[in-house]
Coordinates of C-alpha atoms in Angstrom, one line a residue:
X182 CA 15.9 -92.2 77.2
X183 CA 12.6 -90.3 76.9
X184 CA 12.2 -87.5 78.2
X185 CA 9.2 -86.2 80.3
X186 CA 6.9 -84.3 78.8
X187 CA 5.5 -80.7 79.6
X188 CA 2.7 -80.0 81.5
X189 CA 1.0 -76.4 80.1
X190 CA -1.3 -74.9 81.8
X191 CA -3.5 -72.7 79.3
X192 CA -6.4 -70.3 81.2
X193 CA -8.3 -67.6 79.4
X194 CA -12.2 -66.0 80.4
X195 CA -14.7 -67.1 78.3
X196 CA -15.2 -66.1 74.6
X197 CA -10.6 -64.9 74.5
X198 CA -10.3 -68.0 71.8
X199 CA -8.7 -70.8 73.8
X200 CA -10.4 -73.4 72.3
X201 CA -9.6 -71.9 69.2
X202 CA -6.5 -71.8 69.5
X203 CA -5.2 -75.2 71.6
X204 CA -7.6 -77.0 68.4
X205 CA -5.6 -74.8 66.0
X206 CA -1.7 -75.7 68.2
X207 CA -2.8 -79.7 68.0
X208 CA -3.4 -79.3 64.5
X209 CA 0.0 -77.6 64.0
X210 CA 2.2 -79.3 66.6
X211 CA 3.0 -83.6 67.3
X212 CA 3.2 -84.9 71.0
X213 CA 1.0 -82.7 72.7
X214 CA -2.6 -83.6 73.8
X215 CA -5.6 -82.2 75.6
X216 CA -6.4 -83.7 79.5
X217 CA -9.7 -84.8 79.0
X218 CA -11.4 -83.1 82.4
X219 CA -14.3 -84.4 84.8
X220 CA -17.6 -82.2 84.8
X221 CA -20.9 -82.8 86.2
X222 CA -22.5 -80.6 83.5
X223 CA -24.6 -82.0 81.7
X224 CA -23.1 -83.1 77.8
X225 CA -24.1 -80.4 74.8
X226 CA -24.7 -81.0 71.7
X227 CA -22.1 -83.4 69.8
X228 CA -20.2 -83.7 72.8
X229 CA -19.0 -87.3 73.6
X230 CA -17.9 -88.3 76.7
X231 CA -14.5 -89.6 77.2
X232 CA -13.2 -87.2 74.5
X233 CA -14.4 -83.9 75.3
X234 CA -15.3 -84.6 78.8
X235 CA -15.5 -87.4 81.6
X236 CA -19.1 -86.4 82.2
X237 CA -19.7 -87.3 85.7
X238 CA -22.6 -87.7 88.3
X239 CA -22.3 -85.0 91.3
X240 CA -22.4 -88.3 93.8
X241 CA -19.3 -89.7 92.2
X242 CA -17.3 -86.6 91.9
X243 CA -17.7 -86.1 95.3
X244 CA -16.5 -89.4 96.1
X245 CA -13.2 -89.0 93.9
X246 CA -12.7 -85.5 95.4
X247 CA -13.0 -87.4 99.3
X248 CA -10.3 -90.0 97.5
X249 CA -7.9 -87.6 95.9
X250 CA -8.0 -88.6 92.8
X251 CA -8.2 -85.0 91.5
X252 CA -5.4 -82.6 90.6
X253 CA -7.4 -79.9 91.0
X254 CA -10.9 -79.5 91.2
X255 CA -13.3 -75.7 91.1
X256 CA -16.9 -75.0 90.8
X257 CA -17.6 -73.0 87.4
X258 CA -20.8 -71.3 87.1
X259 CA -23.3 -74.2 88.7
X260 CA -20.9 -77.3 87.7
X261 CA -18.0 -79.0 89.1
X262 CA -14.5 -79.5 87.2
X263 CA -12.0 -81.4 88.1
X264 CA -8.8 -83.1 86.3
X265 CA -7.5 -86.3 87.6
X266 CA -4.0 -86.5 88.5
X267 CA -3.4 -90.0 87.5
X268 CA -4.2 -89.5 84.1
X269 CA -1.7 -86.4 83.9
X270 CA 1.2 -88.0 85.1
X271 CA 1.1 -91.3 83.0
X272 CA 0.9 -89.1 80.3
X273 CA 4.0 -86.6 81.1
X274 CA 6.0 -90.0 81.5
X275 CA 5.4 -91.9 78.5
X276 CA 7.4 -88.0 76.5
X277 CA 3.7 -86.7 76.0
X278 CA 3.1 -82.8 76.3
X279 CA -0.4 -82.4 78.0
X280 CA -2.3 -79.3 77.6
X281 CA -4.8 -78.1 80.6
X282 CA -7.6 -75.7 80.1
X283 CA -8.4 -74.4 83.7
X284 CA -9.7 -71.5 85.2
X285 CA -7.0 -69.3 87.4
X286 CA -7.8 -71.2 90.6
X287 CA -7.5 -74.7 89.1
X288 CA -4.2 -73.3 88.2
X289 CA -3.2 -72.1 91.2
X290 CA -3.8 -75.6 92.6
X291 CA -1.7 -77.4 89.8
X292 CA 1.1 -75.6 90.2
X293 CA 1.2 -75.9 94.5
X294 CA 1.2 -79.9 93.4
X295 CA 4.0 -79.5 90.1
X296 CA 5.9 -76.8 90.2
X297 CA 7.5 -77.8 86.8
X298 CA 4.2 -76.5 84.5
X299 CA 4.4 -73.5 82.1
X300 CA 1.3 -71.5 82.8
X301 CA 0.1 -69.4 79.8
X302 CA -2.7 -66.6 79.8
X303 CA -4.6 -65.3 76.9
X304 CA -6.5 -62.0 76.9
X305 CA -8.8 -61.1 74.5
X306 CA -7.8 -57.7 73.0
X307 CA -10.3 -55.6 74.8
X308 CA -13.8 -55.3 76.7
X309 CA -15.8 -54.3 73.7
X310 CA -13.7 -57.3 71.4
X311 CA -14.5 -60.1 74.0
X312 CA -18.8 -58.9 74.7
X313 CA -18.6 -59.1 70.9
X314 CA -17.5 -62.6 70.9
X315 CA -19.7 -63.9 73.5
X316 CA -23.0 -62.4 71.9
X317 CA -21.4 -63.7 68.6
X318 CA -22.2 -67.1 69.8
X319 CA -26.1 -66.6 69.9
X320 CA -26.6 -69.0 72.6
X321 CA -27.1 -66.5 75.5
X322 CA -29.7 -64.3 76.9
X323 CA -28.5 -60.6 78.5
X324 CA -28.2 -62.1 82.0
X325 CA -26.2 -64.7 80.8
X326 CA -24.2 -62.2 79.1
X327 CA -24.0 -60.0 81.6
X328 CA -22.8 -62.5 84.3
X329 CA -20.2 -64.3 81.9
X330 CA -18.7 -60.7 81.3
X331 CA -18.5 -60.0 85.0
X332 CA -16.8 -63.1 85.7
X333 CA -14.7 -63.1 82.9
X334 CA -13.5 -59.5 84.3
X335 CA -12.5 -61.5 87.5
X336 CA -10.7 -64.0 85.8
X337 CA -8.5 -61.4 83.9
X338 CA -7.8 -59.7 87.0
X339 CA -5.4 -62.7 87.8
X340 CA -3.3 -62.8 84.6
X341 CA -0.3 -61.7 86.6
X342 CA -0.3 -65.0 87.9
X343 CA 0.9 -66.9 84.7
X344 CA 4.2 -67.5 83.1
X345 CA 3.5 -65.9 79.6
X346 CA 0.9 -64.0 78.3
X347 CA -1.0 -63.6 74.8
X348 CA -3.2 -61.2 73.6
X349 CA -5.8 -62.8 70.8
X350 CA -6.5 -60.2 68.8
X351 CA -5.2 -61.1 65.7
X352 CA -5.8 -65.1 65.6
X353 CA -2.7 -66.4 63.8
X354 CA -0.3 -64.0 65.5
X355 CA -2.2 -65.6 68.9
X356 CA -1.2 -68.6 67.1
X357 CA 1.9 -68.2 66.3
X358 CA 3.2 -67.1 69.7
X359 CA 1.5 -70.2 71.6
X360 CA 3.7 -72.1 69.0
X361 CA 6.7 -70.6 70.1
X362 CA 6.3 -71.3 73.9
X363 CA 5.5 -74.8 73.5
X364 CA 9.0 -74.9 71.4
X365 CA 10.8 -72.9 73.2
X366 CA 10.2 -75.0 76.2
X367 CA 10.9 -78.4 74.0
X368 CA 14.6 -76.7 73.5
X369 CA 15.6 -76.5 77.1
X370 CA 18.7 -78.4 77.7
X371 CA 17.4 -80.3 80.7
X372 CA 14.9 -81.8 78.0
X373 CA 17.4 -81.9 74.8
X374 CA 19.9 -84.0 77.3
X375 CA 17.5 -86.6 77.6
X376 CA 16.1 -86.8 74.2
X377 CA 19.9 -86.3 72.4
X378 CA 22.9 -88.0 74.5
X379 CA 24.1 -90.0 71.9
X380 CA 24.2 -87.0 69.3
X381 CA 25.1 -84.8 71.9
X382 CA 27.9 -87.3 72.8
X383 CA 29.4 -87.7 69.2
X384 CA 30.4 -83.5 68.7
X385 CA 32.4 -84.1 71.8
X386 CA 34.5 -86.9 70.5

């Protein structure tokens, strides 16, 4: 019998490494994917919709918000997000572990709806470390800057709210402990019933 897979929550402000480092744990790790999220930002450059995003008129994701069709859904800077609940659970019950990058109030909603999610936060290793980053990118002005640091401030504030926490200063120590909750939570006997009885079954005889 398979078992279900693992729904893991992964939040982190903006320019801690996330994306770094769930591209990096898909690389390393088998059965465990990315939820593919619904925006109504516009696509960037090499983007491609269906894979990095379900890009999506404002008109229409209002409409699937009135249905339900979302998980959760928040505004982000000037655009909507919003992760579709169908797609989740068709994937946690064909074995697959599905990785979601949300902001702290996405999560918050997720885990009111499934309270069987593993929520993990990553920090960046300090102020200076994560203005660094963001002006690293080149693809901001000051006020841009300025406002994505004050927001990412608020978003650290709600660490506290996650299961497990990782600092990214060093990026394969990050790495290497986001590895080890993903296992870790693949060992649990609940999980190793379901995927073992008939080993499981043959020590006892």
């Amino acid at each position: 019998m398979t078992a279900p897979g693992t729904l893991f929550i992964i939040s982190a402000p903006s320019g801690a490494g996330k994306t770094s480092l769930v591209r990096a744990l898909l690389e390393r790790m088998d059965g465990i994917g990315v939820s593919v999220s619904h925006t109504t930002r516009a696509p960037r450059p090499g983007e491609r919709d269906g894979v990095d995003y379900h890009f999506t008129a404002v008109a229409e994701f209002e409409k699937m918000v009135a249905a339900g069709v979302f998980l959760e859904h928040a505004q982000v800077f000037d655009n909507y997000y919003g992760t579709s609940r169908e797609a989740i659970e068709t994937r946690l019950a064909a074995g697959e572990d599905v990785i979601l990058e949300i902001d702290w109030q996405g999560a918050a909603q997720v885990r009111r709806l499934m309270a069987d999610t593993v929520s993990i936060f990553i920090l960046p290793p300090s102020r200076e470390a994560l203005e660094e980053r963001l002006r690293g990118r080149g693809q901001d002005d000051e006020g841009i800057i300025a406002r994505r640091m004050r927001d990412a401030v608020a978003e650290m504030s709600h660490y506290a709210e996650f299961d497990y926490l990782i600092i990214n200063d060093d990026f394969d120590t990050a790495l290497g402990e986001l590895c080890c909750v993903v296992q870790a939570r693949r060992q649990r006997l609940d999980r190793q019933r379901r995927q073992l009885p008939p080993s499981l079954a043959e020590l006892l005889e």
